[in-house]
Coordinates of N, CA, C and O in Angstrom, one line a residue:
M1222 N -24.1 30.5 -28.2 CA -23.9 30.1 -26.8 C -23.6 28.6 -26.7 O -22.7 28.3 -26.0
L1223 N -24.2 27.8 -27.5 CA -24.0 26.4 -27.5 C -22.5 26.1 -28.0 O -21.9 25.2 -27.4
R1224 N -22.1 26.8 -29.0 CA -20.7 26.6 -29.5 C -19.7 27.0 -28.4 O -18.7 26.3 -28.2
T1225 N -20.0 28.1 -27.7 CA -19.1 28.5 -26.6 C -19.0 27.4 -25.5 O -17.9 27.0 -25.0
F1226 N -20.2 26.8 -25.2 CA -20.2 25.7 -24.2 C -19.4 24.5 -24.7 O -18.7 23.9 -24.0
R1227 N -19.6 24.2 -26.0 CA -18.9 23.0 -26.6 C -17.4 23.2 -26.5 O -16.6 22.3 -26.2
R1228 N -17.0 24.5 -26.9 CA -15.5 24.8 -26.8 C -15.0 24.6 -25.4 O -13.9 24.1 -25.2
H1229 N -15.8 25.1 -24.4 CA -15.4 25.0 -23.0 C -15.2 23.6 -22.6 O -14.3 23.2 -21.9
V1230 N -16.2 22.8 -22.9 CA -16.2 21.3 -22.6 C -15.0 20.7 -23.3 O -14.3 19.9 -22.6
T1231 N -14.8 20.9 -24.6 CA -13.7 20.3 -25.3 C -12.4 20.7 -24.7 O -11.5 19.9 -24.5
A1232 N -12.2 22.0 -24.3 CA -11.0 22.4 -23.7 C -10.8 21.8 -22.4 O -9.7 21.3 -22.0
S1233 N -11.9 21.6 -21.6 CA -11.8 20.9 -20.3 C -11.4 19.5 -20.4 O -10.6 18.9 -19.7
L1234 N -11.9 18.8 -21.4 CA -11.6 17.4 -21.7 C -10.2 17.2 -22.2 O -9.7 16.1 -22.0
S1235 N -9.6 18.2 -22.8 CA -8.3 18.0 -23.3 C -7.2 18.3 -22.3 O -6.1 18.3 -22.5
N1236 N -7.7 18.7 -21.1 CA -6.8 19.0 -20.0 C -5.8 17.8 -19.8 O -6.3 16.7 -19.8
A1237 N -4.6 18.1 -19.6 CA -3.6 17.0 -19.4 C -3.9 16.1 -18.2 O -3.6 14.9 -18.3
A1238 N -4.4 16.7 -17.1 CA -4.7 15.8 -16.0 C -5.8 14.8 -16.3 O -5.7 13.7 -15.8
L1239 N -6.8 15.2 -17.1 CA -7.8 14.2 -17.5 C -7.3 13.2 -18.4 O -7.6 12.0 -18.3
R1240 N -6.4 13.5 -19.3 CA -5.8 12.6 -20.2 C -4.9 11.6 -19.5 O -4.8 10.4 -19.8
A1241 N -4.3 12.0 -18.4 CA -3.3 11.2 -17.7 C -4.1 10.1 -16.8 O -3.6 9.1 -16.6
A1242 N -5.3 10.4 -16.4 CA -6.1 9.5 -15.6 C -6.7 8.4 -16.5 O -7.3 8.7 -17.5
P1243 N -6.5 7.1 -16.1 CA -7.1 6.1 -16.9 C -8.6 6.2 -16.8 O -9.2 6.2 -15.7
L1244 N -9.3 6.2 -17.9 CA -10.7 6.2 -18.0 C -11.3 4.8 -17.8 O -10.7 3.9 -18.3
V1245 N -12.5 4.8 -17.3 CA -13.1 3.5 -17.2 C -13.7 3.1 -18.6 O -14.4 3.9 -19.2
P1246 N -13.3 1.9 -19.1 CA -13.8 1.5 -20.4 C -15.4 1.5 -20.4 O -16.0 1.2 -19.4
E1247 N -15.9 1.8 -21.6 CA -17.4 1.9 -21.7 C -18.0 0.6 -21.2 O -19.1 0.6 -20.6
S1248 N -17.4 -0.6 -21.5 CA -18.0 -1.8 -21.1 C -18.2 -1.9 -19.6 O -19.1 -2.4 -19.0
L1249 N -17.2 -1.3 -18.8 CA -17.3 -1.3 -17.4 C -18.4 -0.3 -16.9 O -19.0 -0.6 -15.9
V1250 N -18.5 0.8 -17.6 CA -19.5 1.8 -17.2 C -20.9 1.1 -17.3 O -21.7 1.2 -16.4
H1251 N -21.1 0.4 -18.4 CA -22.4 -0.3 -18.6 C -22.6 -1.4 -17.6 O -23.7 -1.5 -17.0
A1252 N -21.5 -2.1 -17.3 CA -21.6 -3.2 -16.3 C -21.9 -2.6 -14.9 O -22.6 -3.2 -14.1
A1253 N -21.4 -1.4 -14.6 CA -21.6 -0.8 -13.3 C -22.8 0.0 -13.2 O -23.0 0.6 -12.1
Q1254 N -23.6 0.1 -14.2 CA -24.8 0.9 -14.2 C -25.6 0.5 -13.0 O -25.9 -0.7 -12.8
G1255 N -26.0 1.5 -12.2 CA -26.9 1.2 -11.0 C -26.1 1.0 -9.8 O -26.7 1.0 -8.7
V1256 N -24.8 0.8 -9.8 CA -24.0 0.6 -8.6 C -24.0 1.8 -7.7 O -24.3 1.8 -6.5
I1257 N -23.7 2.9 -8.3 CA -23.6 4.2 -7.5 C -25.0 4.7 -7.2 O -25.2 5.2 -6.1
S1258 N -25.9 4.6 -8.1 CA -27.2 5.1 -7.9 C -28.1 4.2 -7.1 O -29.3 4.5 -6.9
G1259 N -27.6 3.2 -6.6 CA -28.4 2.3 -5.7 C -28.3 0.9 -6.1 O -28.7 0.5 -7.2
V1260 N -27.8 0.1 -5.3 CA -27.7 -1.4 -5.6 C -28.8 -2.1 -4.8 O -28.8 -2.1 -3.6
G1261 N -29.7 -2.6 -5.6 CA -30.8 -3.4 -4.9 C -30.3 -4.8 -4.8 O -29.4 -5.3 -5.4
A1262 N -31.1 -5.6 -4.0 CA -30.8 -7.0 -3.7 C -30.7 -7.8 -5.0 O -30.1 -8.8 -5.1
R1263 N -31.5 -7.4 -6.0 CA -31.6 -8.1 -7.3 C -30.8 -7.5 -8.4 O -31.0 -7.8 -9.6
S1264 N -30.0 -6.5 -8.1 CA -29.2 -5.8 -9.1 C -28.3 -6.7 -9.9 O -27.6 -7.5 -9.3
P1265 N -28.4 -6.7 -11.2 CA -27.5 -7.5 -12.0 C -26.0 -7.1 -11.8 O -25.1 -7.9 -12.0
M1266 N -25.8 -5.9 -11.3 CA -24.4 -5.4 -11.1 C -23.8 -6.2 -9.9 O -22.6 -6.6 -10.0
L1267 N -24.6 -6.6 -8.9 CA -24.0 -7.3 -7.8 C -23.4 -8.6 -8.2 O -22.4 -9.1 -7.7
A1268 N -24.0 -9.3 -9.2 CA -23.5 -10.6 -9.7 C -22.2 -10.4 -10.4 O -21.4 -11.4 -10.4
K1269 N -21.9 -9.2 -10.9 CA -20.6 -9.0 -11.5 C -19.5 -8.7 -10.6 O -18.3 -8.8 -10.9
L1270 N -19.8 -8.3 -9.3 CA -18.8 -8.0 -8.4 C -18.2 -9.3 -7.8 O -18.9 -10.3 -7.6
V1271 N -16.9 -9.2 -7.5 CA -16.3 -10.3 -6.8 C -17.0 -10.5 -5.4 O -17.3 -9.5 -4.8
A1272 N -17.3 -11.7 -5.1 CA -18.2 -12.0 -3.9 C -17.8 -11.2 -2.7 O -18.7 -10.7 -2.0
D1273 N -16.5 -11.2 -2.3 CA -16.1 -10.5 -1.1 C -16.4 -9.0 -1.1 O -16.5 -8.3 -0.1
D1274 N -16.5 -8.4 -2.3 CA -16.7 -7.0 -2.4 C -18.2 -6.6 -2.4 O -18.5 -5.4 -2.2
R1275 N -19.1 -7.5 -2.6 CA -20.5 -7.2 -2.6 C -20.9 -6.6 -1.3 O -21.5 -5.5 -1.3
R1276 N -20.6 -7.3 -0.3 CA -21.1 -6.8 1.1 C -20.4 -5.5 1.4 O -21.0 -4.6 2.0
A1277 N -19.1 -5.4 1.1 CA -18.4 -4.1 1.4 C -19.1 -2.9 0.7 O -19.2 -1.9 1.3
L1278 N -19.4 -3.1 -0.5 CA -20.1 -2.0 -1.3 C -21.4 -1.7 -0.6 O -21.7 -0.5 -0.4
I1279 N -22.2 -2.7 -0.4 CA -23.6 -2.4 0.2 C -23.4 -1.8 1.6 O -24.1 -0.8 1.9
N1280 N -22.5 -2.3 2.4 CA -22.3 -1.7 3.7 C -21.9 -0.3 3.7 O -22.4 0.6 4.4
R1281 N -20.9 0.0 2.8 CA -20.4 1.4 2.7 C -21.5 2.4 2.2 O -21.7 3.5 2.8
R1282 N -22.3 1.9 1.2 CA -23.3 2.8 0.7 C -24.4 3.0 1.7 O -24.9 4.1 2.0
D1283 N -24.8 1.9 2.4 CA -25.9 2.0 3.4 C -25.5 2.8 4.6 O -26.3 3.6 5.2
A1284 N -24.2 2.7 5.0 CA -23.7 3.6 6.1 C -23.7 5.0 5.7 O -24.1 5.9 6.6
A1285 N -23.4 5.4 4.5 CA -23.4 6.8 4.1 C -24.9 7.3 4.0 O -25.1 8.4 4.5
I1286 N -25.8 6.4 3.6 CA -27.2 6.9 3.5 C -27.7 7.1 4.9 O -28.5 8.0 5.2
A1287 N -27.4 6.2 5.9 CA -27.9 6.3 7.2 C -27.3 7.5 8.0 O -27.9 7.9 9.0
D1288 N -26.1 7.9 7.6 CA -25.5 9.0 8.3 C -26.0 10.4 7.7 O -25.7 10.7 6.6
P1289 N -26.8 11.1 8.5 CA -27.4 12.3 8.0 C -26.3 13.4 7.5 O -26.6 14.2 6.7
G1290 N -25.1 13.3 8.1 CA -24.1 14.2 7.7 C -23.2 13.8 6.5 O -22.4 14.6 6.0
A1291 N -23.4 12.6 6.1 CA -22.6 12.1 5.0 C -23.1 12.7 3.6 O -24.2 12.7 3.3
E1292 N -22.1 13.2 2.9 CA -22.4 13.7 1.6 C -21.9 12.8 0.5 O -22.3 12.9 -0.7
R1293 N -21.0 11.9 0.8 CA -20.4 11.0 -0.2 C -19.9 9.7 0.4 O -19.8 9.6 1.7
Y1294 N -19.6 8.8 -0.4 CA -19.0 7.5 0.0 C -18.0 7.1 -1.1 O -18.2 7.4 -2.2
E1295 N -17.0 6.3 -0.6 CA -16.0 5.8 -1.6 C -15.7 4.4 -1.3 O -15.6 4.0 -0.1
V1296 N -15.6 3.6 -2.3 CA -15.3 2.2 -2.1 C -14.6 1.7 -3.3 O -14.7 2.1 -4.4
E1297 N -13.7 0.7 -3.1 CA -12.9 0.1 -4.2 C -13.4 -1.4 -4.3 O -13.5 -2.1 -3.3
V1298 N -13.8 -1.8 -5.5 CA -14.4 -3.1 -5.7 C -13.7 -3.7 -6.9 O -13.2 -3.0 -7.7
R1299 N -13.9 -5.0 -7.0 CA -13.4 -5.8 -8.1 C -14.6 -6.2 -8.9 O -15.6 -6.7 -8.3
I1300 N -14.5 -6.1 -10.2 CA -15.6 -6.6 -11.1 C -15.1 -7.6 -12.1 O -14.0 -7.4 -12.6
A1301 N -15.8 -8.6 -12.3 CA -15.4 -9.7 -13.2 C -15.9 -9.3 -14.6 O -17.1 -9.1 -14.8
Q1302 N -15.0 -9.3 -15.6 CA -15.4 -9.0 -17.0 C -15.9 -10.3 -17.6 O -15.6 -11.4 -17.1
P1303 N -16.6 -10.2 -18.7 CA -17.2 -11.4 -19.3 C -16.0 -12.4 -19.8 O -16.2 -13.6 -19.7
D1304 N -14.8 -11.9 -20.1 CA -13.7 -12.8 -20.5 C -13.0 -13.3 -19.3 O -12.0 -14.0 -19.4
G1305 N -13.4 -13.0 -18.0 CA -12.8 -13.6 -16.8 C -11.8 -12.7 -16.2 O -11.4 -12.9 -15.1
E1306 N -11.4 -11.6 -16.9 CA -10.5 -10.6 -16.3 C -11.1 -9.9 -15.2 O -12.3 -9.6 -15.2
V1307 N -10.4 -9.7 -14.1 CA -10.9 -8.9 -12.9 C -10.3 -7.6 -13.0 O -9.1 -7.4 -13.1
R1308 N -11.1 -6.6 -12.9 CA -10.7 -5.2 -12.9 C -11.1 -4.5 -11.5 O -12.1 -4.9 -10.9
W1309 N -10.2 -3.6 -11.1 CA -10.5 -2.9 -9.8 C -11.1 -1.5 -10.2 O -10.6 -0.8 -11.1
L1310 N -12.2 -1.2 -9.5 CA -12.9 0.1 -9.7 C -12.9 0.9 -8.4 O -13.3 0.3 -7.4
R1311 N -12.6 2.1 -8.5 CA -12.9 3.0 -7.3 C -14.2 3.8 -7.6 O -14.3 4.4 -8.7
M1312 N -15.1 3.7 -6.7 CA -16.4 4.3 -6.9 C -16.5 5.4 -5.9 O -16.3 5.2 -4.7
L1313 N -16.9 6.6 -6.3 CA -17.2 7.7 -5.5 C -18.6 8.1 -5.7 O -19.0 8.5 -6.8
G1314 N -19.4 8.0 -4.7 CA -20.8 8.3 -4.8 C -21.1 9.6 -4.0 O -20.6 9.8 -2.9
H1315 N -21.9 10.5 -4.6 CA -22.3 11.7 -4.0 C -23.8 11.6 -3.7 O -24.6 11.3 -4.6
L1316 N -24.1 11.8 -2.4 CA -25.5 11.7 -2.0 C -26.2 13.1 -2.1 O -25.8 14.1 -1.5
D1317 N -27.3 13.1 -2.8 CA -28.2 14.3 -2.9 C -29.3 14.1 -1.9 O -30.0 13.1 -2.0
R1318 N -29.5 15.0 -1.0 CA -30.6 14.8 0.0 C -31.6 16.0 -0.1 O -31.3 17.1 -0.6
D1319 N -32.8 15.6 0.3 CA -33.9 16.6 0.2 C -33.8 17.5 1.5 O -32.9 17.3 2.4
Q1320 N -34.7 18.4 1.7 CA -34.7 19.3 2.9 C -34.9 18.5 4.2 O -34.6 19.1 5.3
H1321 N -35.4 17.3 4.2 CA -35.5 16.5 5.4 C -34.3 15.6 5.6 O -34.4 14.8 6.5
G1322 N -33.3 15.6 4.8 CA -32.2 14.8 4.9 C -32.2 13.4 4.3 O -31.3 12.6 4.4
R1323 N -33.3 13.1 3.6 CA -33.5 11.9 2.9 C -32.7 11.9 1.6 O -32.7 12.9 0.9
V1324 N -32.1 10.8 1.3 CA -31.3 10.7 0.1 C -32.3 10.5 -1.1 O -33.2 9.6 -1.0
V1325 N -32.3 11.4 -2.0 CA -33.2 11.3 -3.2 C -32.5 10.9 -4.4 O -33.1 10.4 -5.4
Q1326 N -31.2 11.0 -4.4 CA -30.4 10.6 -5.6 C -29.0 10.3 -5.2 O -28.4 11.0 -4.3
I1327 N -28.3 9.4 -5.9 CA -26.9 9.2 -5.7 C -26.2 9.3 -7.1 O -26.6 8.6 -8.0
Q1328 N -25.3 10.2 -7.2 CA -24.5 10.4 -8.4 C -23.1 9.9 -8.1 O -22.7 10.0 -7.0
G1329 N -22.4 9.5 -9.1 CA -21.1 9.1 -8.8 C -20.2 9.0 -10.0 O -20.5 9.3 -11.2
V1330 N -18.9 8.6 -9.7 CA -17.9 8.5 -10.7 C -17.2 7.2 -10.5 O -17.0 6.8 -9.3
L1331 N -16.8 6.6 -11.6 CA -16.0 5.3 -11.5 C -14.7 5.6 -12.1 O -14.5 6.3 -13.1
R1332 N -13.7 5.0 -11.5 CA -12.3 5.1 -12.1 C -11.7 3.7 -12.1 O -11.7 3.0 -11.0
D1333 N -11.1 3.3 -13.2 CA -10.4 2.0 -13.2 C -9.1 2.2 -12.6 O -8.2 3.0 -13.0
V1334 N -8.8 1.5 -11.4 CA -7.6 1.6 -10.7 C -6.9 0.3 -10.6 O -6.1 0.0 -9.7
T1335 N -7.1 -0.5 -11.6 CA -6.5 -1.9 -11.6 C -5.0 -1.9 -11.5 O -4.5 -2.6 -10.7
E1336 N -4.4 -1.1 -12.3 CA -2.9 -1.1 -12.3 C -2.4 -0.6 -10.9 O -1.4 -1.2 -10.4
H1337 N -3.0 0.4 -10.4 CA -2.5 0.9 -9.1 C -2.8 -0.2 -8.0 O -1.9 -0.4 -7.2
S1338 N -3.9 -0.8 -8.0 CA -4.3 -1.8 -7.0 C -3.3 -3.0 -7.1 O -2.9 -3.6 -6.1
L1339 N -3.0 -3.5 -8.3 CA -2.1 -4.6 -8.5 C -0.7 -4.2 -8.0 O 0.0 -5.0 -7.4
A1340 N -0.3 -3.0 -8.3 CA 1.0 -2.5 -7.8 C 1.1 -2.5 -6.3 O 2.1 -2.9 -5.7
M1341 N 0.0 -2.1 -5.7 CA 0.0 -2.1 -4.2 C 0.0 -3.5 -3.6 O 0.6 -3.7 -2.6
L1342 N -0.7 -4.4 -4.3 CA -0.7 -5.8 -3.9 C 0.7 -6.4 -4.0 O 1.2 -7.0 -3.0
R1343 N 1.4 -6.1 -5.1 CA 2.7 -6.6 -5.3 C 3.7 -6.1 -4.2 O 4.5 -6.8 -3.7
L1344 N 3.5 -4.8 -3.9 CA 4.3 -4.2 -2.9 C 4.1 -4.8 -1.5 O 5.0 -5.1 -0.7
R1345 N 2.8 -5.0 -1.1 CA 2.5 -5.7 0.1 C 3.1 -7.1 0.2 O 3.6 -7.5 1.2
Q1346 N 3.0 -7.8 -0.9 CA 3.6 -9.2 -0.9 C 5.1 -9.1 -0.8 O 5.7 -10.0 0.0
A1347 N 5.7 -8.2 -1.4 CA 7.2 -8.0 -1.3 C 7.6 -7.7 0.2 O 8.5 -8.2 0.7
D1348 N 6.8 -6.8 0.8 CA 7.0 -6.5 2.2 C 6.9 -7.7 3.1 O 7.7 -7.9 4.0
E1349 N 5.9 -8.5 2.8 CA 5.6 -9.7 3.6 C 6.8 -10.7 3.5 O 7.3 -11.3 4.5
R1350 N 7.3 -10.9 2.2 CA 8.4 -11.8 2.0 C 9.7 -11.2 2.7 O 10.4 -12.0 3.4
H1351 N 9.9 -9.9 2.6 CA 11.1 -9.3 3.3 C 11.0 -9.5 4.8 O 12.0 -9.9 5.4
A1352 N 9.8 -9.3 5.4 CA 9.6 -9.5 6.8 C 9.9 -10.9 7.2 O 10.5 -11.2 8.2
F1353 N 9.4 -11.9 6.4 CA 9.6 -13.3 6.7 C 11.1 -13.6 6.7 O 11.6 -14.3 7.5
L1354 N 11.8 -13.1 5.7 CA 13.3 -13.4 5.6 C 14.0 -12.8 6.7 O 15.0 -13.4 7.3
L1355 N 13.6 -11.6 7.2 CA 14.2 -11.0 8.4 C 14.0 -11.9 9.6 O 14.9 -12.1 10.5
E1356 N 12.7 -12.4 9.7 CA 12.4 -13.2 10.9 C 13.2 -14.5 10.9 O 13.7 -14.9 11.9
V1357 N 13.4 -15.1 9.7 CA 14.2 -16.3 9.6 C 15.6 -16.0 10.0 O 16.2 -16.8 10.7
A1358 N 16.2 -14.9 9.4 CA 17.6 -14.6 9.7 C 17.8 -14.4 11.2 O 18.7 -14.9 11.8
D1359 N 16.8 -13.7 11.9 CA 16.9 -13.4 13.3 C 16.8 -14.7 14.1 O 17.6 -14.9 15.0
A1360 N 15.9 -15.6 13.7 CA 15.7 -16.9 14.4 C 16.9 -17.8 14.3 O 17.2 -18.6 15.2
L1361 N 17.6 -17.8 13.1 CA 18.6 -18.8 12.8 C 20.0 -18.2 13.2 O 21.0 -19.0 13.3
R1362 N 20.2 -17.0 13.4 CA 21.5 -16.3 13.6 C 22.3 -17.0 14.7 O 23.5 -17.3 14.4
E1363 N 21.8 -17.4 15.8 CA 22.6 -17.9 16.9 C 22.6 -19.4 16.9 O 23.4 -20.0 17.7
L1364 N 21.8 -20.1 16.0 CA 21.8 -21.6 16.1 C 23.0 -22.2 15.3 O 23.4 -21.7 14.3
R1365 N 23.5 -23.3 15.9 CA 24.6 -24.0 15.3 C 24.3 -25.4 14.9 O 24.9 -26.0 14.0
D1366 N 23.3 -26.0 15.6 CA 23.0 -27.4 15.4 C 22.1 -27.5 14.1 O 21.0 -26.9 14.0
P1367 N 22.5 -28.3 13.1 CA 21.8 -28.4 11.9 C 20.3 -28.9 12.1 O 19.4 -28.4 11.4
V1368 N 20.1 -29.8 13.0 CA 18.8 -30.3 13.2 C 17.9 -29.2 13.8 O 16.8 -29.0 13.4
E1369 N 18.4 -28.4 14.8 CA 17.7 -27.3 15.3 C 17.4 -26.2 14.3 O 16.4 -25.6 14.2
I1370 N 18.4 -26.0 13.4 CA 18.2 -25.0 12.3 C 17.1 -25.5 11.4 O 16.2 -24.7 11.1
G1371 N 17.1 -26.8 11.1 CA 16.0 -27.3 10.2 C 14.7 -27.2 10.9 O 13.7 -26.8 10.3
R1372 N 14.6 -27.6 12.2 CA 13.3 -27.5 12.9 C 12.8 -26.0 12.9 O 11.6 -25.8 12.7
T1373 N 13.6 -25.1 13.3 CA 13.2 -23.7 13.4 C 12.8 -23.2 12.0 O 11.7 -22.6 11.9
F1374 N 13.6 -23.5 11.0 CA 13.2 -23.0 9.7 C 11.9 -23.6 9.2 O 11.0 -22.9 8.7
V1375 N 11.7 -24.9 9.4 CA 10.5 -25.6 8.9 C 9.3 -25.0 9.7 O 8.2 -24.8 9.1
S1376 N 9.4 -24.8 11.0 CA 8.3 -24.2 11.8 C 8.0 -22.8 11.2 O 6.8 -22.5 11.1
L1377 N 9.0 -22.0 11.0 CA 8.7 -20.6 10.5 C 8.1 -20.7 9.1 O 7.1 -19.9 8.8
L1378 N 8.6 -21.6 8.2 CA 8.1 -21.7 6.9 C 6.6 -22.2 6.9 O 5.8 -21.7 6.2
G1379 N 6.4 -23.2 7.7 CA 5.0 -23.7 7.9 C 4.0 -22.6 8.3 O 2.9 -22.5 7.8
R1380 N 4.4 -21.8 9.3 CA 3.6 -20.7 9.7 C 3.4 -19.7 8.6 O 2.2 -19.2 8.4
Q1381 N 4.4 -19.4 7.9 CA 4.3 -18.4 6.8 C 3.4 -18.9 5.7 O 2.6 -18.2 5.1
L1382 N 3.4 -20.2 5.4 CA 2.6 -20.8 4.4 C 1.2 -21.2 4.9 O 0.4 -21.7 4.2
Q1383 N 1.0 -21.0 6.2 CA -0.3 -21.3 6.9 C -0.6 -22.8 6.7 O -1.7 -23.2 6.5
A1384 N 0.5 -23.6 6.9 CA 0.3 -25.1 6.8 C 0.1 -25.7 8.2 O 0.7 -25.1 9.2
D1385 N -0.6 -26.8 8.3 CA -0.7 -27.5 9.6 C 0.5 -28.2 10.0 O 0.9 -28.2 11.2
K1386 N 1.2 -28.7 9.0 CA 2.5 -29.4 9.3 C 3.5 -29.1 8.2 O 3.1 -28.9 7.0
A1387 N 4.7 -29.1 8.5 CA 5.8 -28.9 7.5 C 7.0 -29.8 7.8 O 7.2 -30.1 9.0
Y1388 N 7.7 -30.3 6.8 CA 8.8 -31.1 7.0 C 9.8 -31.0 5.9 O 9.5 -30.4 4.9
Y1389 N 11.0 -31.5 6.1 CA 11.9 -31.5 5.0 C 12.7 -32.8 5.0 O 12.7 -33.5 6.0
T1390 N 13.3 -33.1 3.9 CA 14.1 -34.3 3.8 C 15.2 -34.0 2.7 O 15.0 -33.0 2.0
R1391 N 16.1 -34.8 2.6 CA 17.2 -34.6 1.5 C 16.9 -35.5 0.4 O 16.3 -36.6 0.5
V1392 N 17.3 -35.1 -0.8 CA 17.2 -35.9 -2.0 C 18.6 -36.1 -2.5 O 19.4 -35.2 -2.5
D1393 N 18.9 -37.4 -2.8 CA 20.3 -37.7 -3.3 C 20.5 -37.2 -4.7 O 19.5 -36.8 -5.4
E1394 N 21.7 -37.3 -5.2 CA 22.0 -36.8 -6.5 C 21.2 -37.5 -7.6 O 20.9 -36.9 -8.7
A1395 N 20.8 -38.7 -7.4 CA 20.1 -39.5 -8.4 C 18.6 -39.1 -8.4 O 17.8 -39.6 -9.1
G1396 N 18.2 -38.3 -7.4 CA 16.8 -37.9 -7.3 C 16.0 -38.7 -6.4 O 14.8 -38.5 -6.2
G1397 N 16.6 -39.6 -5.6 CA 15.9 -40.5 -4.7 C 15.9 -39.9 -3.3 O 16.8 -39.1 -2.9
W1398 N 15.0 -40.3 -2.5 CA 14.9 -39.9 -1.1 C 16.0 -40.6 -0.3 O 16.2 -41.7 -0.4
R1399 N 16.6 -39.9 0.6 CA 17.6 -40.4 1.5 C 16.9 -40.7 2.9 O 16.5 -39.7 3.5
G1400 N 16.9 -41.9 3.3 CA 16.2 -42.2 4.5 C 17.1 -41.9 5.7 O 16.6 -41.9 6.9
D1401 N 18.4 -41.6 5.6 CA 19.3 -41.4 6.7 C 19.4 -40.0 7.1 O 20.3 -39.6 7.9
C1402 N 18.6 -39.1 6.5 CA 18.8 -37.7 6.8 C 18.1 -37.2 8.1 O 18.4 -36.2 8.6
G1403 N 17.2 -38.0 8.6 CA 16.6 -37.6 9.9 C 15.7 -36.4 9.6 O 15.9 -35.4 10.3
G1404 N 14.8 -36.5 8.7 CA 14.0 -35.3 8.3 C 13.3 -34.8 9.5 O 13.0 -35.5 10.5
V1405 N 13.1 -33.5 9.5 CA 12.5 -32.8 10.7 C 11.0 -32.5 10.4 O 10.7 -31.9 9.3
A1406 N 10.2 -32.8 11.3 CA 8.8 -32.5 11.1 C 8.5 -31.4 12.2 O 8.9 -31.5 13.3
G1407 N 7.8 -30.4 11.8 CA 7.4 -29.3 12.7 C 5.9 -29.1 12.8 O 5.3 -29.0 11.8
E1408 N 5.5 -29.1 14.0 CA 4.1 -28.7 14.2 C 4.0 -27.2 14.2 O 4.8 -26.6 14.8
V1409 N 3.2 -26.7 13.4 CA 3.1 -25.3 13.2 C 2.1 -24.7 14.1 O 1.1 -25.2 14.4

């Protein structure tokens, strides 16, 4: 019977879908020990999470525990590796409740989703750049005065870069500043 069970487990683990999914490296599993089964205020795991994600994890877990109808919770967090590398983990916790609805155990699964998360971040950044370029094109389309074009562009660029002030000037061919260009300063 044990051999039959082992063959079944081996066959299940060799499933193409399982092989296609990136597994969480063992070092991350050890680092994440205790996260799904309950993160206490003094958990060493919390120290490994990127600061912004600590509160999100605790809030998501606590909200699931407080909701008597919740059976699971899911959260994506970043964890800092000892070498400084940051990895993204998707955590899915399943709440086991007793007959009174109290959570008695939390079981879960971790998945390394770093590549997916970075790809989504790059896509969002590309979308933001594209939207900015469209905004610039729309704002400058009807303008003819070079000074007004400069002011408008500097203002838009300053806002995009979240700068308090933005300006431009010209540089001559020798690399020096030209004082006669009438540089435009824009309050953002």
